[in-house]
XYZ file of C-alpha atoms in Angstrom:
487
model
C 125.587 26.196 -40.987
C 123.453 24.529 -43.732
C 124.994 21.038 -44.053
C 122.695 20.133 -47.150
C 124.178 23.223 -48.869
C 127.782 22.651 -48.005
C 127.166 18.705 -49.343
C 125.701 19.971 -52.369
C 129.001 22.322 -53.013
C 131.379 19.595 -52.099
C 129.830 17.079 -54.497
C 129.824 19.790 -57.176
C 133.731 20.373 -56.477
C 134.378 16.580 -56.685
C 132.309 16.391 -59.857
C 134.329 18.849 -61.537
C 137.649 17.388 -60.215
C 136.603 14.061 -61.547
C 136.137 15.723 -65.116
C 139.559 17.098 -64.885
C 141.247 13.876 -63.894
C 139.247 12.316 -66.768
C 140.596 14.712 -69.321
C 144.020 14.462 -67.843
C 144.397 10.745 -69.395
C 144.465 12.318 -72.863
C 147.683 14.606 -72.086
C 150.637 13.136 -73.916
C 152.633 15.978 -74.710
C 153.242 19.761 -73.958
C 150.912 20.835 -76.809
C 147.987 18.772 -75.108
C 148.926 20.374 -71.781
C 149.205 24.012 -72.912
C 146.647 24.186 -75.920
C 144.687 21.091 -76.086
C 146.338 19.843 -78.854
C 144.718 22.538 -81.123
C 141.610 20.377 -81.373
C 138.673 22.279 -79.823
C 135.449 22.666 -81.622
C 133.565 26.195 -81.901
C 131.374 25.684 -78.769
C 134.246 24.682 -76.532
C 136.220 27.487 -77.685
C 133.269 29.781 -76.742
C 132.561 28.345 -73.662
C 136.122 28.330 -72.445
C 136.707 31.876 -73.571
C 133.428 33.095 -71.711
C 133.831 31.083 -68.563
C 137.577 32.342 -68.217
C 136.477 36.062 -68.330
C 133.374 35.536 -66.338
C 135.161 35.569 -62.745
C 134.762 36.593 -59.385
C 134.728 40.353 -60.158
C 131.937 39.754 -62.718
C 129.756 38.161 -60.264
C 130.620 40.184 -57.202
C 132.883 43.327 -58.145
C 131.012 44.835 -61.170
C 127.631 44.736 -59.646
C 128.644 46.357 -56.614
C 130.462 49.038 -58.390
C 127.478 49.508 -60.794
C 124.923 50.020 -58.041
C 127.253 52.871 -56.643
C 128.360 54.704 -59.654
C 126.307 53.333 -62.719
C 127.617 52.373 -66.299
C 130.271 54.947 -66.266
C 132.158 53.168 -63.189
C 132.387 49.964 -65.098
C 133.773 50.882 -68.468
C 136.809 48.965 -67.613
C 134.926 45.469 -67.032
C 132.720 44.257 -68.545
C 133.006 46.755 -71.655
C 136.512 46.775 -72.030
C 137.179 43.206 -71.107
C 134.639 41.860 -73.676
C 135.400 44.265 -76.325
C 138.929 42.941 -75.971
C 137.835 39.342 -77.102
C 135.966 41.121 -79.897
C 139.185 42.750 -81.172
C 141.292 39.400 -80.454
C 138.636 37.615 -83.068
C 138.703 40.442 -85.470
C 142.408 41.359 -85.781
C 144.701 38.956 -84.207
C 143.202 35.212 -83.839
C 143.673 34.047 -87.571
C 147.134 35.786 -88.025
C 148.306 34.304 -84.381
C 146.955 30.744 -85.119
C 148.580 30.517 -88.517
C 152.064 30.874 -86.911
C 151.492 27.557 -84.836
C 152.972 28.995 -81.545
C 152.911 27.422 -78.140
C 152.875 30.952 -76.392
C 152.491 34.631 -77.090
C 156.030 34.968 -76.091
C 157.236 32.703 -78.842
C 155.838 35.403 -81.393
C 157.985 38.146 -79.512
C 161.142 35.838 -79.957
C 160.248 35.296 -83.637
C 159.683 38.780 -84.642
C 161.827 40.721 -82.227
C 164.421 38.298 -80.533
C 164.925 36.609 -77.425
C 165.501 39.803 -75.058
C 162.047 41.324 -76.222
C 160.398 37.677 -75.650
C 161.815 37.417 -72.077
C 160.927 40.894 -71.038
C 157.390 40.739 -72.525
C 156.887 37.227 -71.019
C 157.936 38.525 -67.482
C 155.490 41.332 -67.729
C 152.519 38.978 -68.770
C 153.493 36.434 -66.219
C 153.520 39.446 -63.350
C 150.330 40.559 -64.752
C 148.507 37.280 -63.527
C 149.227 37.761 -59.920
C 146.351 40.284 -59.306
C 144.153 38.568 -61.545
C 144.584 35.120 -59.837
C 144.900 36.524 -56.296
C 141.325 38.191 -56.910
C 139.840 34.745 -57.786
C 141.637 33.131 -54.728
C 140.447 36.011 -52.479
C 136.710 35.203 -53.669
C 137.372 31.398 -52.884
C 138.137 32.172 -49.473
C 135.280 34.176 -48.867
C 132.708 31.665 -50.522
C 134.138 28.879 -48.339
C 133.934 31.115 -45.237
C 130.240 31.999 -46.015
C 129.322 28.566 -46.561
C 130.558 27.415 -43.161
C 128.990 30.543 -41.449
C 132.627 31.643 -40.355
C 133.839 28.416 -39.110
C 136.189 28.393 -42.003
C 138.386 31.232 -41.732
C 139.117 33.024 -45.218
C 142.574 32.201 -45.438
C 141.775 28.314 -44.872
C 139.046 28.694 -47.567
C 141.752 30.172 -49.857
C 144.037 27.253 -49.199
C 141.179 24.973 -49.885
C 139.887 26.622 -52.827
C 143.515 26.745 -54.426
C 143.773 22.807 -54.014
C 140.397 22.273 -55.560
C 141.446 23.814 -58.506
C 145.398 22.838 -58.505
C 144.927 19.270 -58.565
C 142.966 18.959 -61.924
C 144.782 21.606 -63.556
C 148.230 19.988 -62.687
C 146.634 16.620 -64.044
C 144.949 17.708 -67.169
C 146.293 21.185 -68.340
C 144.305 22.817 -70.943
C 142.425 19.909 -71.733
C 140.879 19.645 -68.112
C 140.502 23.381 -68.114
C 138.531 23.175 -71.369
C 136.133 20.289 -70.188
C 135.536 21.791 -66.781
C 134.999 25.120 -68.238
C 132.159 23.685 -70.571
C 130.342 22.220 -67.740
C 130.947 25.041 -65.338
C 129.586 27.647 -67.755
C 126.271 25.636 -68.295
C 126.009 25.878 -64.370
C 126.976 29.383 -64.435
C 124.348 30.496 -67.071
C 121.507 28.437 -65.851
C 122.007 29.168 -62.110
C 122.370 32.972 -62.652
C 119.385 33.045 -65.047
C 117.008 31.258 -62.522
C 118.244 33.463 -59.901
C 117.561 36.860 -61.829
C 113.934 35.548 -62.432
C 113.447 34.691 -58.742
C 115.146 37.989 -57.736
C 112.675 40.018 -59.902
C 109.589 38.265 -58.281
C 110.964 39.087 -54.742
C 111.448 42.738 -55.723
C 107.945 42.955 -57.142
C 108.921 42.518 -60.985
C 111.545 43.517 -63.343
C 109.886 46.929 -64.080
C 110.472 47.903 -60.594
C 113.962 46.890 -60.550
C 114.663 48.897 -63.699
C 112.766 51.774 -62.606
C 114.834 52.093 -59.327
C 118.046 51.983 -61.731
C 116.513 54.749 -63.879
C 115.871 56.875 -60.769
C 119.550 56.635 -59.618
C 120.536 57.717 -63.162
C 122.669 54.285 -63.229
C 122.410 54.192 -67.103
C 124.845 57.165 -67.421
C 127.752 55.877 -69.597
C 129.822 59.049 -70.307
C 131.789 60.987 -67.652
C 131.283 64.392 -66.660
C 132.747 66.915 -69.292
C 135.995 67.806 -68.475
C 139.802 66.891 -69.643
C 140.956 64.851 -66.662
C 137.663 62.965 -66.358
C 137.550 61.993 -69.989
C 141.082 60.880 -70.010
C 140.451 58.847 -66.726
C 137.303 57.185 -68.468
C 139.340 56.551 -71.709
C 142.377 55.106 -69.765
C 139.939 52.841 -67.820
C 138.435 51.497 -70.837
C 141.483 50.849 -72.785
C 143.140 49.104 -69.804
C 141.264 45.907 -70.282
C 140.421 46.200 -73.815
C 144.015 46.540 -75.109
C 145.975 45.314 -72.074
C 144.280 41.933 -72.283
C 145.120 41.156 -75.823
C 148.767 40.269 -75.080
C 147.818 37.802 -72.479
C 148.784 34.105 -72.454
C 145.173 33.026 -71.499
C 143.712 34.719 -74.460
C 146.340 33.235 -76.887
C 145.697 29.555 -75.573
C 141.954 29.998 -76.336
C 142.914 31.186 -79.748
C 145.514 28.225 -80.234
C 143.242 25.527 -78.871
C 140.883 25.770 -81.741
C 140.572 23.244 -84.330
C 141.302 26.016 -87.234
C 141.708 29.528 -87.710
C 137.996 30.204 -88.386
C 137.164 28.699 -85.107
C 139.543 30.946 -83.174
C 138.254 33.973 -84.739
C 134.412 33.127 -84.187
C 135.077 31.630 -80.853
C 136.741 34.928 -79.304
C 134.124 36.968 -80.733
C 131.262 35.308 -79.842
C 132.693 34.634 -76.369
C 133.285 38.520 -76.035
C 129.608 39.447 -76.811
C 128.322 36.838 -74.789
C 130.376 38.110 -72.091
C 129.038 41.677 -72.204
C 125.710 40.726 -72.379
C 125.552 38.092 -69.461
C 127.551 40.614 -67.231
C 124.097 42.406 -66.838
C 122.576 39.383 -65.077
C 124.411 39.632 -61.773
C 124.015 43.443 -61.951
C 120.405 42.943 -62.360
C 120.344 40.661 -59.290
C 122.122 43.162 -57.052
C 119.588 45.859 -58.218
C 116.927 43.501 -57.138
C 118.715 43.003 -53.831
C 118.823 46.764 -53.283
C 114.985 46.922 -53.842
C 114.557 44.021 -51.421
C 117.113 44.905 -48.633
C 117.069 48.672 -49.027
C 119.899 50.767 -47.473
C 121.568 47.651 -46.047
C 122.542 46.566 -49.540
C 124.110 49.875 -50.224
C 126.045 49.861 -47.257
C 127.352 46.576 -47.992
C 128.088 47.602 -51.618
C 130.199 50.604 -50.348
C 131.958 48.779 -47.204
C 132.041 45.283 -47.905
C 130.789 44.935 -51.447
C 131.800 41.108 -51.836
C 128.877 40.078 -49.376
C 126.038 41.901 -51.099
C 125.106 38.817 -53.286
C 125.828 36.300 -50.780
C 124.011 38.088 -48.088
C 121.001 38.501 -50.340
C 120.853 34.843 -51.571
C 121.527 33.527 -48.114
C 118.857 35.860 -46.219
C 115.991 35.765 -48.865
C 116.126 33.001 -51.076
C 115.193 29.198 -50.386
C 117.782 26.358 -50.366
C 117.453 25.528 -54.062
C 118.283 29.097 -55.011
C 121.393 29.062 -52.563
C 122.509 25.633 -54.141
C 122.258 27.305 -57.667
C 124.007 30.655 -56.668
C 127.069 28.813 -55.048
C 127.233 26.548 -57.781
C 127.235 29.170 -60.373
C 129.705 31.465 -58.326
C 132.154 28.584 -57.794
C 131.931 27.861 -61.388
C 132.683 31.494 -62.381
C 135.720 31.586 -59.941
C 137.022 28.120 -60.675
C 136.985 28.482 -64.496
C 139.004 31.844 -64.161
C 141.322 30.534 -61.642
C 142.324 27.518 -63.516
C 142.929 29.518 -66.778
C 144.908 32.001 -65.080
C 147.108 29.531 -63.089
C 147.819 27.683 -66.288
C 148.636 30.594 -68.497
C 151.745 32.307 -66.684
C 152.939 28.826 -66.014
C 153.026 27.903 -69.834
C 154.675 31.297 -70.606
C 157.511 30.930 -67.795
C 158.567 27.342 -69.171
C 158.562 27.953 -72.895
C 159.888 31.532 -72.927
C 162.273 31.733 -69.787
C 163.111 28.420 -68.511
C 163.882 27.058 -72.016
C 166.349 29.882 -72.221
C 167.984 28.950 -69.245
C 168.018 25.326 -69.870
C 167.941 24.973 -73.557
C 167.784 21.422 -75.243
C 164.888 20.173 -72.769
C 162.836 17.273 -74.046
C 159.136 17.453 -74.483
C 158.831 15.167 -71.425
C 160.861 17.460 -69.392
C 159.028 20.421 -70.284
C 155.721 18.817 -69.433
C 157.222 18.101 -65.851
C 158.570 21.585 -65.583
C 154.966 23.028 -66.385
C 153.394 20.827 -63.747
C 156.082 21.869 -61.068
C 155.880 25.425 -62.091
C 152.203 25.331 -61.758
C 152.224 24.287 -58.109
C 155.027 27.043 -57.178
C 152.946 29.762 -58.817
C 149.835 28.745 -57.173
C 151.718 28.997 -53.811
C 153.160 32.445 -54.627
C 149.614 33.461 -55.683
C 148.162 32.145 -52.501
C 150.687 34.053 -50.415
C 150.134 37.492 -52.325
C 146.251 36.982 -51.893
C 146.567 36.607 -48.125
C 149.000 39.373 -47.831
C 146.645 41.695 -49.762
C 143.200 40.812 -47.919
C 141.032 43.837 -47.914
C 141.891 45.105 -51.377
C 139.195 45.205 -54.053
C 138.614 42.250 -56.175
C 137.719 44.665 -59.022
C 141.141 46.814 -58.349
C 143.151 43.518 -58.107
C 141.787 42.756 -61.763
C 142.182 46.087 -63.392
C 145.687 46.747 -61.990
C 146.853 43.341 -63.341
C 146.551 44.583 -67.259
C 148.195 48.034 -66.928
C 151.644 46.366 -67.146
C 150.803 44.406 -70.139
C 149.200 47.441 -71.700
C 152.309 49.552 -71.445
C 154.712 46.896 -72.060
C 153.437 44.229 -74.439
C 150.561 45.663 -76.389
C 152.303 47.933 -78.955
C 155.025 45.432 -79.771
C 152.509 42.876 -80.715
C 150.471 45.089 -82.890
C 153.300 46.636 -84.854
C 155.021 43.142 -84.972
C 151.900 41.723 -86.585
C 150.853 44.591 -88.721
C 153.808 47.158 -89.533
C 156.798 45.447 -91.697
C 159.193 48.220 -90.651
C 158.815 47.446 -86.932
C 162.301 46.626 -85.763
C 163.882 45.026 -82.422
C 165.457 48.433 -81.454
C 161.829 49.807 -81.846
C 160.287 47.179 -79.625
C 163.008 47.639 -76.962
C 162.265 51.561 -77.127
C 158.471 50.997 -76.957
C 158.995 48.607 -73.910
C 161.259 50.928 -71.795
C 159.533 54.116 -72.877
C 156.090 52.642 -72.107
C 157.124 51.094 -68.476
C 159.265 53.973 -67.398
C 156.559 56.729 -68.124
C 153.728 54.537 -66.538
C 155.863 54.289 -63.484
C 156.303 58.049 -63.221
C 152.519 58.371 -62.467
C 152.767 56.130 -59.536
C 151.655 57.796 -56.592
C 154.706 56.953 -54.592
C 156.530 58.845 -57.303
C 154.519 61.978 -58.518
C 151.013 63.267 -58.337
C 150.643 63.382 -62.080
C 148.326 60.165 -61.798
C 145.731 62.543 -60.138
C 145.093 64.614 -63.510
C 146.061 62.033 -66.191
C 146.093 58.165 -66.111
C 149.512 56.506 -65.840
C 148.548 53.554 -68.256
C 147.408 55.825 -70.791
C 150.592 57.937 -70.776
C 152.600 54.735 -70.640
C 150.757 53.493 -73.848
C 151.303 56.758 -75.911
C 154.969 56.574 -74.640
C 155.249 52.960 -76.022
C 153.727 54.210 -79.307
C 156.219 56.956 -79.679
C 159.112 54.566 -78.630
C 158.184 51.985 -81.352
C 157.984 54.838 -83.907
C 161.119 56.588 -83.355
C 163.051 53.458 -82.547
C 162.100 51.847 -85.816
C 162.313 54.853 -88.116
C 165.163 57.082 -86.573
C 167.953 54.785 -86.973
C 167.040 54.169 -90.824
C 166.292 57.887 -91.233
C 169.729 58.752 -89.661
C 171.477 56.000 -92.120
C 169.667 57.571 -95.101
C 170.866 61.043 -94.028
C 174.530 59.862 -93.798
C 174.439 58.451 -97.177
C 172.724 61.396 -98.643
C 175.528 63.809 -97.167
C 178.213 61.362 -98.133
C 177.094 61.144 -101.707
C 177.125 65.017 -102.071
C 180.577 65.504 -100.500
C 183.250 66.662 -102.828
C 185.969 64.085 -103.557
C 189.278 64.273 -101.736
C 192.443 65.527 -103.285
């Protein structure tokens, strides 16, 4: 056990906790807690957007999949995830910002009514279980590695959740934004320095890139074939479109000081995420050059340990401190955002329907209590799902919002003829068809991605549900107009 390394990690955790507590002094109401009072400048919108996306799966999940299958295997994340933010900035940020809403669920209520609001909000809240569980799982692993197994992964999960929960409960989104700002700096500098050092260990960047070319890791498109292409498109769209109707994305849009800042922040954050996601991929490639078959075996059987094993076994203490600082920054920034987002949605869009007339102070207390309860639920869920791939936990999280919430959001913003009935048809058609593709129900998912089938069904439901009633009304009026008079 390296005591010096542990001391530095503890000091870093206490430092970020202190920043969060300091930010909490400025929280006066639910707007401050949920969207930082709509006051953040461009640099902080970019950093909090980037830091939220750059989580455990980006540092440990994506690189391991990349060295096994190449770019083709990571179309969902980082490509789909990064393009999601670009699309948000280009088509959604300004429109949503001008509506001055607290949550994405508020849009569904204003456009389609309370029923659609509650159902979409529930889908959004449930989608966060997998994403936050992935971060909690990674926190447990980090603390277990740092203590050389003296702390079990389960205990590490508890410690990690508490380290994040305290400053989020106190400071809300203001604390998240300020800690993200610091953590992104640590993340970018730390991983950049480690990438340079990794290249030197491997004999130069050209050696690393040559190895990638030899293994054909640069191939992006799938093999020709209907099923292969459908699976590829389904994977890409899962996070590209399924992440758009998410409260954490909406919070970053609404926290900006104006609509233009919201647009630019999302787009810069998205492009920056895609570009910098290649840094941990490069580091793992260097690990394969240095460690040989052992790195490939870890990538296949225990992928979460590839980078930690490389850093701990082949780098000096200074690099180890940088790595764990960067890794904890990535995990904590994502954890804090993904704990806060579903909490805000639950209080604003579900609890307020059960208990109307709550004062702003009561809502603020409810958000903090809900935050603690949700964190406990995620902790139990993460412990129960130990052994599940972090990448799979994250990707599965977005399928439910893709089939249930994406189509009503797009058509609600851009199609004036969209109706409440169309939104209801869309939700039930999307979720119903998606569930038919579950392996427990049918084998259809082996030939076509269920989330893509659900998306197409949701689109059909919106069109039929919105247009068919009007067509039937017009048809009846036309028939009655041409009927001969009685008598």
